[in-house]
Structure formats: C-alpha cells, structure tokens
Amino acid sequence: MTGRDFTELIRARAAYRGRVRALTAFLADPAVPALVDHALAGAGEAAGAGCRAPAVTLSPDRRRVAVLIAGHGPRAAVFPWREAGREMNDWTWTADAAALTPAAPDRPSLPLVVGADRLTGGTVVADWTAGPPAVSLEGDTRVARSVLQALAAQLDLFPGGPAVEVARGVHPHYPGRELDVILDDLRAAAAYGPGGGTAAYGSGGEAAGPPVVLVCWAPTGDQRRRLADLCAGGRVRALIGGEPAGKCWRLHAEPSGRLLGPDPGIDVEAAALSTAVSTAIKGFHRGATGWWVPRAEPAVPSGGGAVADGRYETGRTRPVPPVLPRRATRLEPRAEPERTTGPRRPSEPAAGPDAGEFDAFAPRTPAR
C-alpha cells in the first residue's frame, strides 16, 4: 500500500464518520420534521395540479432547502421559491428555510431520509407517496440490505403511519414470517372488502387506513407477481430487496455506498444511513424528540378517492419488532452492513466528495 492509498483510506473513514454524525443530528433535530413537511407541501401547492415534489434536500445548516418538482407544466416559481435548475420534466426549486410558511399538506406523506447529497453534503428526503407503491433496492447486496433495513426502521416509528410487516431474511435479528404466508394473509385481507386490508390486520376500523408496508428480501418470480398485484390494488406498499415487482422506484446501490434513484431524483451517499438511523432511534426512545415526532395532519381532501378522513389511521397493526436487536422484538438497521460472498470490499465504504466545507448551497437536478 502506498502513502497515497493509506491517506485515501483515512479520508474515506473520516468522511464516513462525518456523514454518520450529520445524518444522526438531522434525525435528532426537532425542527426538521416541520421544515420538511412545509417544503414538500408548499412546493407541491405552488407547482400546481399534475405536479409533485418527490424529494427535498436540506443544507447542512438547515437554512436552505431545494425541492425537486416533477410533472408537466408546473407554474412559475413564486416567492419564496426560485428556479435553480431544469432537466427534462424535472425542475429544482430552492428557498430560504426561514421564508417558508406553514402549509397544511393536502395528503398524507411518507418522508424517508435516504442519505447525504454527494455534492452539497445536505440531507436528502424522499416522499414515498409521490411515487409508485413499490421501492426496489438493487445492486451491491451489502449496501442495499443496509439501506432497506434503515428505511423499514424509519417507517416503523413514523407517527400515525402504516403497519410494517417484515418478512424473513431482511434482518438477522428478526426472523419474521415467511413471505408466502404474509402474501396469503394480505390477499385474504384484500378480498375481505373495502378497508379490509386494515381491518383484517386488527385495526377494527371500517375507514380505509394507510396501506400495509411489506418489507422483503429477494422474492421469487411468483412472489414478485403476487406482490405487484397487491400493490396495484392500493392496499399494500412494498420495500423490496432485489428485482422489482411491477411499477416501482428503482434504487441502485453501489459498493462505495452511493445510492442512485432516477425516478425520485436522488444521488446520495447512503453507506452511513443505517448507523445514523440506529443511533437516532435509540436517542428518540430516550428523549421522544426528533424525526419521529407527530406531524401536522393533512387538510381534508375535497376530491373523491382519497383517504376517508384525510389522514393516516393511528392504530398500529402488526408492528416490526422493537428497536434493540438483543431483545429480538423491533427491527433496527445494522450499524455495519453485513458482508456477502464475492469480491473483497473495503471495511468502510469509499466516500464521495468531502462535505466538510459547504460554502454555498448549490442544488442540482440529479443526473438521469
């Protein structure tokens, strides 16, 4: 090993630890949930009908936000928003965080922290409800599995959010049920009738609640087909490790820790995400503040086909097991992604550009 190689390893390790600290601080900041919600709701409302905001990036100091606007023919950006970039049918709008006004969301959202922007160092949050009902994680097995665990753990604690069912094979400290058994139960619940997906899982309510989120790893071809049918029915959302099922956001994980998602418009460093989420969850249980505090309720929808009361049902149905793995009851992402067979990989994911210096927030529309 040359001196330059050794220096690169030291820099990569330092950058990795810096991202862990930055993401953990973001998840522990009690002001962040409202800021994210106001940015997503405000930008979506300003863009107009037929447009959506699938992702938002917050600068490291939380003073600036950049929102990706997707759709056809959005309105011109108006204060506090200004257009900062455009590519195909995607626009990037930026604003000063202090200038954002509280905006009641017109629909429930599922914001998920996905990593640190590779250019700016800001934290990127994707709103799953702005996309299809399935998300697949492909590419490097070690990185993809750690991200899958981190996303599932975020959803499990989301206030008023959906029930989360984790199948066997996702997490080594939680055996879970066999995927075929879960799919059979969900199919039976869907056949139960309108709202049956929630009622059959023990909510006892008749109004349609949020879809059940199913988390699974490497489903077979038949399981993917069944899962795609359930997602198309609207009562199930799926986080899938491996090949996608039906229409979905496809996220590609690289061995370096880079995570690419053309549809939600993300290009992030995600290797540190699982460690940050695990640490933040333990802090949340001690202090009950941060990313998982209750959100503002969405406005009651005026159109048809929306959730019955305009908000998520609060009852939990079949929760993932609790946070500490040694108690074997809640899902927690592993602090270090497990290795798989194959070519030898470094113990720490290689870092992207060092985000330690952040002179100006320069948001961009990610490469397609």
PDB file of C-alpha atoms in Angstrom, residues 98-361:
ATOM      1  CA  ALA A  98     -36.883  30.973   7.198  1.00  0.00           C
ATOM      2  CA  ALA A  99     -39.117  32.200   4.363  1.00  0.00           C
ATOM      3  CA  LEU A 100     -41.233  29.042   4.202  1.00  0.00           C
ATOM      4  CA  THR A 101     -44.714  29.462   5.578  1.00  0.00           C
ATOM      5  CA  PRO A 102     -46.571  26.638   7.307  1.00  0.00           C
ATOM      6  CA  ALA A 103     -48.643  24.760   4.753  1.00  0.00           C
ATOM      7  CA  ALA A 104     -51.150  22.078   5.637  1.00  0.00           C
ATOM      8  CA  PRO A 105     -50.445  19.049   3.452  1.00  0.00           C
ATOM      9  CA  ASP A 106     -53.328  18.071   1.176  1.00  0.00           C
ATOM     10  CA  ARG A 107     -52.486  14.376   1.518  1.00  0.00           C
ATOM     11  CA  PRO A 108     -50.575  12.095   3.878  1.00  0.00           C
ATOM     12  CA  SER A 109     -46.857  11.816   3.195  1.00  0.00           C
ATOM     13  CA  LEU A 110     -44.167   9.254   3.940  1.00  0.00           C
ATOM     14  CA  PRO A 111     -40.877  11.159   4.016  1.00  0.00           C
ATOM     15  CA  LEU A 112     -37.838   8.887   4.137  1.00  0.00           C
ATOM     16  CA  VAL A 113     -34.291  10.030   4.816  1.00  0.00           C
ATOM     17  CA  VAL A 114     -32.194   8.354   2.112  1.00  0.00           C
ATOM     18  CA  GLY A 115     -28.697   9.783   2.617  1.00  0.00           C
ATOM     19  CA  ALA A 116     -26.377  12.731   2.094  1.00  0.00           C
ATOM     20  CA  ASP A 117     -26.222  14.582  -1.213  1.00  0.00           C
ATOM     21  CA  ARG A 118     -22.918  13.738  -2.895  1.00  0.00           C
ATOM     22  CA  LEU A 119     -22.195  17.309  -3.995  1.00  0.00           C
ATOM     23  CA  THR A 120     -23.593  19.567  -1.290  1.00  0.00           C
ATOM     24  CA  GLY A 121     -23.493  17.346   1.784  1.00  0.00           C
ATOM     25  CA  GLY A 122     -27.109  18.207   2.542  1.00  0.00           C
ATOM     26  CA  THR A 123     -29.590  15.599   3.757  1.00  0.00           C
ATOM     27  CA  VAL A 124     -31.959  14.216   1.126  1.00  0.00           C
ATOM     28  CA  VAL A 125     -35.517  13.167   1.984  1.00  0.00           C
ATOM     29  CA  ALA A 126     -37.790  11.355  -0.486  1.00  0.00           C
ATOM     30  CA  ASP A 127     -41.580  11.398  -0.150  1.00  0.00           C
ATOM     31  CA  TRP A 128     -42.708   7.885  -0.989  1.00  0.00           C
ATOM     32  CA  THR A 129     -46.330   8.945  -1.540  1.00  0.00           C
ATOM     33  CA  ALA A 130     -45.174  10.996  -4.545  1.00  0.00           C
ATOM     34  CA  GLY A 131     -44.179   7.805  -6.343  1.00  0.00           C
ATOM     35  CA  PRO A 132     -45.418   4.277  -7.064  1.00  0.00           C
ATOM     36  CA  PRO A 133     -46.324   1.876  -4.242  1.00  0.00           C
ATOM     37  CA  ALA A 134     -43.125  -0.169  -4.503  1.00  0.00           C
ATOM     38  CA  VAL A 135     -39.440   0.631  -3.982  1.00  0.00           C
ATOM     39  CA  SER A 136     -36.753  -1.836  -5.004  1.00  0.00           C
ATOM     40  CA  LEU A 137     -33.119  -1.785  -3.907  1.00  0.00           C
ATOM     41  CA  GLU A 138     -30.747  -3.402  -6.369  1.00  0.00           C
ATOM     42  CA  GLY A 139     -27.023  -3.553  -6.929  1.00  0.00           C
ATOM     43  CA  ASP A 140     -24.494  -4.222  -4.182  1.00  0.00           C
ATOM     44  CA  THR A 141     -26.073  -6.632  -1.709  1.00  0.00           C
ATOM     45  CA  ARG A 142     -24.313  -5.307   1.380  1.00  0.00           C
ATOM     46  CA  VAL A 143     -25.268  -1.669   0.810  1.00  0.00           C
ATOM     47  CA  ALA A 144     -28.766  -2.431  -0.500  1.00  0.00           C
ATOM     48  CA  ARG A 145     -29.615  -4.541   2.560  1.00  0.00           C
ATOM     49  CA  SER A 146     -28.423  -1.884   4.995  1.00  0.00           C
ATOM     50  CA  VAL A 147     -30.491   0.811   3.240  1.00  0.00           C
ATOM     51  CA  LEU A 148     -33.543  -1.463   3.191  1.00  0.00           C
ATOM     52  CA  GLN A 149     -33.240  -2.007   6.934  1.00  0.00           C
ATOM     53  CA  ALA A 150     -32.827   1.721   7.563  1.00  0.00           C
ATOM     54  CA  LEU A 151     -35.922   2.628   5.523  1.00  0.00           C
ATOM     55  CA  ALA A 152     -38.012  -0.052   7.235  1.00  0.00           C
ATOM     56  CA  ALA A 153     -36.932   1.159  10.680  1.00  0.00           C
ATOM     57  CA  GLN A 154     -37.913   4.736   9.792  1.00  0.00           C
ATOM     58  CA  LEU A 155     -41.364   3.627   8.649  1.00  0.00           C
ATOM     59  CA  ASP A 156     -41.950   1.530  11.743  1.00  0.00           C
ATOM     60  CA  LEU A 157     -41.771   4.564  14.033  1.00  0.00           C
ATOM     61  CA  PHE A 158     -43.418   7.061  11.688  1.00  0.00           C
ATOM     62  CA  PRO A 159     -46.187   8.801  13.688  1.00  0.00           C
ATOM     63  CA  GLY A 160     -49.626   7.714  12.539  1.00  0.00           C
ATOM     64  CA  GLY A 161     -48.000   5.768   9.739  1.00  0.00           C
ATOM     65  CA  PRO A 162     -48.750   2.407   8.199  1.00  0.00           C
ATOM     66  CA  ALA A 163     -48.289  -1.008   9.726  1.00  0.00           C
ATOM     67  CA  VAL A 164     -44.962  -2.549   8.747  1.00  0.00           C
ATOM     68  CA  GLU A 165     -44.586  -6.275   8.111  1.00  0.00           C
ATOM     69  CA  VAL A 166     -41.030  -7.559   7.775  1.00  0.00           C
ATOM     70  CA  ALA A 167     -40.571 -10.908   6.083  1.00  0.00           C
ATOM     71  CA  ARG A 168     -37.924 -13.474   6.938  1.00  0.00           C
ATOM     72  CA  GLY A 169     -34.493 -12.727   5.516  1.00  0.00           C
ATOM     73  CA  VAL A 170     -34.485  -8.950   5.873  1.00  0.00           C
ATOM     74  CA  HIS A 171     -32.802  -8.668   9.276  1.00  0.00           C
ATOM     75  CA  PRO A 172     -30.620 -11.259  11.021  1.00  0.00           C
ATOM     76  CA  HIS A 173     -32.020 -10.397  14.474  1.00  0.00           C
ATOM     77  CA  TYR A 174     -35.645 -10.731  13.426  1.00  0.00           C
ATOM     78  CA  PRO A 175     -36.760 -13.972  11.764  1.00  0.00           C
ATOM     79  CA  GLY A 176     -40.088 -12.664  10.516  1.00  0.00           C
ATOM     80  CA  ARG A 177     -42.757 -14.728   8.840  1.00  0.00           C
ATOM     81  CA  GLU A 178     -42.351 -16.475   5.539  1.00  0.00           C
ATOM     82  CA  LEU A 179     -43.124 -14.190   2.616  1.00  0.00           C
ATOM     83  CA  ASP A 180     -45.652 -16.610   1.126  1.00  0.00           C
ATOM     84  CA  VAL A 181     -47.605 -16.650   4.385  1.00  0.00           C
ATOM     85  CA  ILE A 182     -47.677 -12.849   4.522  1.00  0.00           C
ATOM     86  CA  LEU A 183     -48.796 -12.624   0.907  1.00  0.00           C
ATOM     87  CA  ASP A 184     -51.589 -15.115   1.580  1.00  0.00           C
ATOM     88  CA  ASP A 185     -52.791 -13.032   4.547  1.00  0.00           C
ATOM     89  CA  LEU A 186     -52.667  -9.815   2.562  1.00  0.00           C
ATOM     90  CA  ARG A 187     -54.558 -11.387  -0.324  1.00  0.00           C
ATOM     91  CA  ALA A 188     -57.231 -12.625   2.068  1.00  0.00           C
ATOM     92  CA  ALA A 189     -57.424  -9.171   3.662  1.00  0.00           C
ATOM     93  CA  ALA A 190     -57.789  -7.517   0.249  1.00  0.00           C
ATOM     94  CA  ALA A 191     -60.617  -9.892  -0.625  1.00  0.00           C
ATOM     95  CA  TYR A 192     -62.343  -9.006   2.643  1.00  0.00           C
ATOM     96  CA  GLY A 193     -63.675  -5.814   1.067  1.00  0.00           C
ATOM     97  CA  PRO A 194     -63.048  -2.029   1.093  1.00  0.00           C
ATOM     98  CA  GLY A 195     -60.825  -1.229   4.017  1.00  0.00           C
ATOM     99  CA  GLY A 196     -60.417  -4.950   4.646  1.00  0.00           C
ATOM    100  CA  GLY A 197     -56.678  -4.746   4.384  1.00  0.00           C
ATOM    101  CA  THR A 198     -56.639  -2.708   7.578  1.00  0.00           C
ATOM    102  CA  ALA A 199     -59.497  -4.446   9.372  1.00  0.00           C
ATOM    103  CA  ALA A 200     -58.064  -7.908   8.813  1.00  0.00           C
ATOM    104  CA  TYR A 201     -54.802  -6.782  10.365  1.00  0.00           C
ATOM    105  CA  GLY A 202     -56.503  -5.900  13.620  1.00  0.00           C
ATOM    106  CA  SER A 203     -57.310  -2.198  13.425  1.00  0.00           C
ATOM    107  CA  GLY A 204     -61.005  -2.752  13.968  1.00  0.00           C
ATOM    108  CA  GLY A 205     -61.812   0.359  11.939  1.00  0.00           C
ATOM    109  CA  GLU A 206     -64.014   0.494   8.889  1.00  0.00           C
ATOM    110  CA  ALA A 207     -62.459   3.545   7.233  1.00  0.00           C
ATOM    111  CA  ALA A 208     -59.652   2.930   4.848  1.00  0.00           C
ATOM    112  CA  GLY A 209     -56.338   3.489   6.588  1.00  0.00           C
ATOM    113  CA  PRO A 210     -52.828   3.581   5.181  1.00  0.00           C
ATOM    114  CA  PRO A 211     -51.578   0.627   3.165  1.00  0.00           C
ATOM    115  CA  VAL A 212     -49.623  -2.059   4.940  1.00  0.00           C
ATOM    116  CA  VAL A 213     -45.907  -1.788   4.138  1.00  0.00           C
ATOM    117  CA  LEU A 214     -44.334  -5.143   3.348  1.00  0.00           C
ATOM    118  CA  VAL A 215     -40.546  -5.389   3.562  1.00  0.00           C
ATOM    119  CA  CYS A 216     -38.945  -8.401   1.910  1.00  0.00           C
ATOM    120  CA  TRP A 217     -35.652  -9.622   0.524  1.00  0.00           C
ATOM    121  CA  ALA A 218     -35.049 -11.457  -2.775  1.00  0.00           C
ATOM    122  CA  PRO A 219     -38.611 -12.571  -3.596  1.00  0.00           C
ATOM    123  CA  THR A 220     -39.039 -15.265  -6.218  1.00  0.00           C
ATOM    124  CA  GLY A 221     -40.677 -14.600  -9.582  1.00  0.00           C
ATOM    125  CA  ASP A 222     -44.065 -15.820  -8.382  1.00  0.00           C
ATOM    126  CA  GLN A 223     -43.796 -13.805  -5.179  1.00  0.00           C
ATOM    127  CA  ARG A 224     -42.940 -10.680  -7.179  1.00  0.00           C
ATOM    128  CA  ARG A 225     -46.006 -11.211  -9.355  1.00  0.00           C
ATOM    129  CA  ARG A 226     -48.267 -11.612  -6.324  1.00  0.00           C
ATOM    130  CA  LEU A 227     -46.703  -8.596  -4.661  1.00  0.00           C
ATOM    131  CA  ALA A 228     -47.193  -6.475  -7.781  1.00  0.00           C
ATOM    132  CA  ASP A 229     -50.887  -7.417  -7.840  1.00  0.00           C
ATOM    133  CA  LEU A 230     -51.316  -6.424  -4.190  1.00  0.00           C
ATOM    134  CA  CYS A 231     -49.526  -3.100  -4.723  1.00  0.00           C
ATOM    135  CA  ALA A 232     -51.683  -2.344  -7.755  1.00  0.00           C
ATOM    136  CA  GLY A 233     -54.749  -2.824  -5.564  1.00  0.00           C
ATOM    137  CA  GLY A 234     -53.702   0.096  -3.367  1.00  0.00           C
ATOM    138  CA  ARG A 235     -53.704  -1.673  -0.011  1.00  0.00           C
ATOM    139  CA  VAL A 236     -50.034  -2.640   0.098  1.00  0.00           C
ATOM    140  CA  ARG A 237     -46.751  -0.788  -0.316  1.00  0.00           C
ATOM    141  CA  ALA A 238     -43.557  -2.778  -0.704  1.00  0.00           C
ATOM    142  CA  LEU A 239     -39.891  -2.276   0.099  1.00  0.00           C
ATOM    143  CA  ILE A 240     -38.107  -4.941  -1.911  1.00  0.00           C
ATOM    144  CA  GLY A 241     -34.516  -6.051  -1.778  1.00  0.00           C
ATOM    145  CA  GLY A 242     -33.712  -7.383  -5.229  1.00  0.00           C
ATOM    146  CA  GLU A 243     -35.562  -7.354  -8.532  1.00  0.00           C
ATOM    147  CA  PRO A 244     -38.581  -5.035  -8.679  1.00  0.00           C
ATOM    148  CA  ALA A 245     -42.227  -6.037  -8.661  1.00  0.00           C
ATOM    149  CA  GLY A 246     -44.436  -4.040 -11.025  1.00  0.00           C
ATOM    150  CA  LYS A 247     -44.199  -0.284 -11.198  1.00  0.00           C
ATOM    151  CA  CYS A 248     -41.694   0.973  -8.666  1.00  0.00           C
ATOM    152  CA  TRP A 249     -38.911   3.356  -7.773  1.00  0.00           C
ATOM    153  CA  ARG A 250     -35.676   1.516  -8.566  1.00  0.00           C
ATOM    154  CA  LEU A 251     -32.766   2.460  -6.303  1.00  0.00           C
ATOM    155  CA  HIS A 252     -29.338   1.181  -7.306  1.00  0.00           C
ATOM    156  CA  ALA A 253     -26.704   0.682  -4.606  1.00  0.00           C
ATOM    157  CA  GLU A 254     -23.009   0.731  -5.471  1.00  0.00           C
ATOM    158  CA  PRO A 255     -20.235  -0.905  -3.394  1.00  0.00           C
ATOM    159  CA  SER A 256     -18.922   2.555  -2.499  1.00  0.00           C
ATOM    160  CA  GLY A 257     -22.186   3.391  -0.713  1.00  0.00           C
ATOM    161  CA  ARG A 258     -23.602   5.552  -3.496  1.00  0.00           C
ATOM    162  CA  LEU A 259     -27.359   5.241  -3.998  1.00  0.00           C
ATOM    163  CA  LEU A 260     -28.925   6.294  -7.302  1.00  0.00           C
ATOM    164  CA  GLY A 261     -32.634   6.728  -7.961  1.00  0.00           C
ATOM    165  CA  PRO A 262     -33.534   8.356 -11.281  1.00  0.00           C
ATOM    166  CA  ASP A 263     -37.300   8.435 -10.642  1.00  0.00           C
ATOM    167  CA  PRO A 264     -37.254  10.169  -7.236  1.00  0.00           C
ATOM    168  CA  GLY A 265     -34.230  12.151  -8.461  1.00  0.00           C
ATOM    169  CA  ILE A 266     -31.704  11.167  -5.805  1.00  0.00           C
ATOM    170  CA  ASP A 267     -27.942  10.686  -5.955  1.00  0.00           C
ATOM    171  CA  VAL A 268     -26.692  10.247  -2.408  1.00  0.00           C
ATOM    172  CA  GLU A 269     -24.119   8.638  -0.173  1.00  0.00           C
ATOM    173  CA  ALA A 270     -26.133   6.110   1.833  1.00  0.00           C
ATOM    174  CA  ALA A 271     -23.483   3.916   3.491  1.00  0.00           C
ATOM    175  CA  ALA A 272     -23.819   5.841   6.755  1.00  0.00           C
ATOM    176  CA  LEU A 273     -27.626   5.766   6.805  1.00  0.00           C
ATOM    177  CA  SER A 274     -28.152   2.544   8.775  1.00  0.00           C
ATOM    178  CA  THR A 275     -25.771   3.557  11.561  1.00  0.00           C
ATOM    179  CA  ALA A 276     -27.339   7.018  11.793  1.00  0.00           C
ATOM    180  CA  VAL A 277     -30.902   5.682  11.916  1.00  0.00           C
ATOM    181  CA  SER A 278     -29.986   3.100  14.556  1.00  0.00           C
ATOM    182  CA  THR A 279     -28.357   5.747  16.745  1.00  0.00           C
ATOM    183  CA  ALA A 280     -31.196   8.223  16.260  1.00  0.00           C
ATOM    184  CA  ILE A 281     -33.865   5.655  17.147  1.00  0.00           C
ATOM    185  CA  LYS A 282     -32.155   4.896  20.460  1.00  0.00           C
ATOM    186  CA  GLY A 283     -31.958   8.634  21.166  1.00  0.00           C
ATOM    187  CA  PHE A 284     -35.616   9.077  20.240  1.00  0.00           C
ATOM    188  CA  HIS A 285     -36.697   6.425  22.734  1.00  0.00           C
ATOM    189  CA  ARG A 286     -34.735   8.229  25.422  1.00  0.00           C
ATOM    190  CA  GLY A 287     -35.923  11.757  24.606  1.00  0.00           C
ATOM    191  CA  ALA A 288     -39.011  11.352  22.343  1.00  0.00           C
ATOM    192  CA  THR A 289     -37.899  14.130  20.029  1.00  0.00           C
ATOM    193  CA  GLY A 290     -36.561  14.357  16.514  1.00  0.00           C
ATOM    194  CA  TRP A 291     -37.637  12.833  13.212  1.00  0.00           C
ATOM    195  CA  TRP A 292     -40.481  10.739  14.641  1.00  0.00           C
ATOM    196  CA  VAL A 293     -42.456  13.449  16.438  1.00  0.00           C
ATOM    197  CA  PRO A 294     -46.125  13.745  15.344  1.00  0.00           C
ATOM    198  CA  ARG A 295     -46.658  15.619  12.070  1.00  0.00           C
ATOM    199  CA  ALA A 296     -49.317  18.149  11.181  1.00  0.00           C
ATOM    200  CA  GLU A 297     -52.451  16.495   9.872  1.00  0.00           C
ATOM    201  CA  PRO A 298     -53.173  16.929   6.171  1.00  0.00           C
ATOM    202  CA  ALA A 299     -56.104  19.023   5.056  1.00  0.00           C
ATOM    203  CA  VAL A 300     -59.343  17.157   4.409  1.00  0.00           C
ATOM    204  CA  PRO A 301     -59.351  16.278   0.688  1.00  0.00           C
ATOM    205  CA  SER A 302     -62.108  17.819  -1.411  1.00  0.00           C
ATOM    206  CA  GLY A 303     -61.981  15.258  -4.225  1.00  0.00           C
ATOM    207  CA  GLY A 304     -63.083  11.659  -4.363  1.00  0.00           C
ATOM    208  CA  GLY A 305     -60.982   8.568  -3.934  1.00  0.00           C
ATOM    209  CA  ALA A 306     -58.903   9.931  -1.052  1.00  0.00           C
ATOM    210  CA  VAL A 307     -58.357   8.513   2.400  1.00  0.00           C
ATOM    211  CA  ALA A 308     -61.666   8.648   4.207  1.00  0.00           C
ATOM    212  CA  ASP A 309     -60.794  11.232   6.849  1.00  0.00           C
ATOM    213  CA  GLY A 310     -57.835  12.848   5.086  1.00  0.00           C
ATOM    214  CA  ARG A 311     -55.210  11.488   7.425  1.00  0.00           C
ATOM    215  CA  TYR A 312     -53.431   8.315   8.391  1.00  0.00           C
ATOM    216  CA  GLU A 313     -55.054   5.940  10.778  1.00  0.00           C
ATOM    217  CA  THR A 314     -53.105   5.916  14.022  1.00  0.00           C
ATOM    218  CA  GLY A 315     -53.623   2.334  15.154  1.00  0.00           C
ATOM    219  CA  ARG A 316     -50.642   0.060  14.704  1.00  0.00           C
ATOM    220  CA  THR A 317     -51.484  -3.378  13.482  1.00  0.00           C
ATOM    221  CA  ARG A 318     -48.608  -5.797  13.025  1.00  0.00           C
ATOM    222  CA  PRO A 319     -45.532  -3.794  14.106  1.00  0.00           C
ATOM    223  CA  VAL A 320     -41.972  -4.716  13.341  1.00  0.00           C
ATOM    224  CA  PRO A 321     -40.166  -5.940  16.404  1.00  0.00           C
ATOM    225  CA  PRO A 322     -38.715  -3.285  18.789  1.00  0.00           C
ATOM    226  CA  VAL A 323     -35.509  -1.336  18.345  1.00  0.00           C
ATOM    227  CA  LEU A 324     -32.842  -3.176  20.260  1.00  0.00           C
ATOM    228  CA  PRO A 325     -31.843  -6.358  18.403  1.00  0.00           C
ATOM    229  CA  ARG A 326     -30.720  -8.110  21.567  1.00  0.00           C
ATOM    230  CA  ARG A 327     -34.349  -8.041  22.728  1.00  0.00           C
ATOM    231  CA  ALA A 328     -35.336  -9.537  19.371  1.00  0.00           C
ATOM    232  CA  THR A 329     -38.506  -7.545  19.178  1.00  0.00           C
ATOM    233  CA  ARG A 330     -38.148  -4.430  16.961  1.00  0.00           C
ATOM    234  CA  LEU A 331     -36.308  -4.008  13.712  1.00  0.00           C
ATOM    235  CA  GLU A 332     -33.170  -1.900  13.842  1.00  0.00           C
ATOM    236  CA  PRO A 333     -30.787  -1.404  10.957  1.00  0.00           C
ATOM    237  CA  ARG A 334     -27.398  -2.946  11.479  1.00  0.00           C
ATOM    238  CA  ALA A 335     -24.687  -0.465  12.361  1.00  0.00           C
ATOM    239  CA  GLU A 336     -22.340  -2.164   9.905  1.00  0.00           C
ATOM    240  CA  PRO A 337     -23.831  -3.666   6.747  1.00  0.00           C
ATOM    241  CA  GLU A 338     -23.166  -7.377   6.616  1.00  0.00           C
ATOM    242  CA  ARG A 339     -20.823  -8.791   4.024  1.00  0.00           C
ATOM    243  CA  THR A 340     -21.754 -11.154   1.261  1.00  0.00           C
ATOM    244  CA  THR A 341     -19.769 -13.578  -0.798  1.00  0.00           C
ATOM    245  CA  GLY A 342     -17.995 -12.134  -3.775  1.00  0.00           C
ATOM    246  CA  PRO A 343     -15.112  -9.767  -4.397  1.00  0.00           C
ATOM    247  CA  ARG A 344     -13.399  -8.367  -1.366  1.00  0.00           C
ATOM    248  CA  ARG A 345     -14.714  -4.957  -0.332  1.00  0.00           C
ATOM    249  CA  PRO A 346     -13.216  -2.302   1.978  1.00  0.00           C
ATOM    250  CA  SER A 347     -14.391  -2.279   5.569  1.00  0.00           C
ATOM    251  CA  GLU A 348     -15.567   1.292   5.174  1.00  0.00           C
ATOM    252  CA  PRO A 349     -17.412   2.412   2.047  1.00  0.00           C
ATOM    253  CA  ALA A 350     -15.407   4.802  -0.050  1.00  0.00           C
ATOM    254  CA  ALA A 351     -16.611   8.339   0.366  1.00  0.00           C
ATOM    255  CA  GLY A 352     -17.711  10.801  -2.228  1.00  0.00           C
ATOM    256  CA  PRO A 353     -16.564  14.425  -2.220  1.00  0.00           C
ATOM    257  CA  ASP A 354     -15.860  15.564   1.299  1.00  0.00           C
ATOM    258  CA  ALA A 355     -18.814  17.590   2.501  1.00  0.00           C
ATOM    259  CA  GLY A 356     -16.959  19.180   5.373  1.00  0.00           C
ATOM    260  CA  GLU A 357     -16.788  22.549   3.635  1.00  0.00           C
ATOM    261  CA  PHE A 358     -20.118  23.871   2.429  1.00  0.00           C
ATOM    262  CA  ASP A 359     -19.650  27.408   1.176  1.00  0.00           C
ATOM    263  CA  ALA A 360     -22.832  27.751  -0.857  1.00  0.00           C
ATOM    264  CA  PHE A 361     -25.886  25.607  -1.262  1.00  0.00           C
TER     265      PHE A 361
END
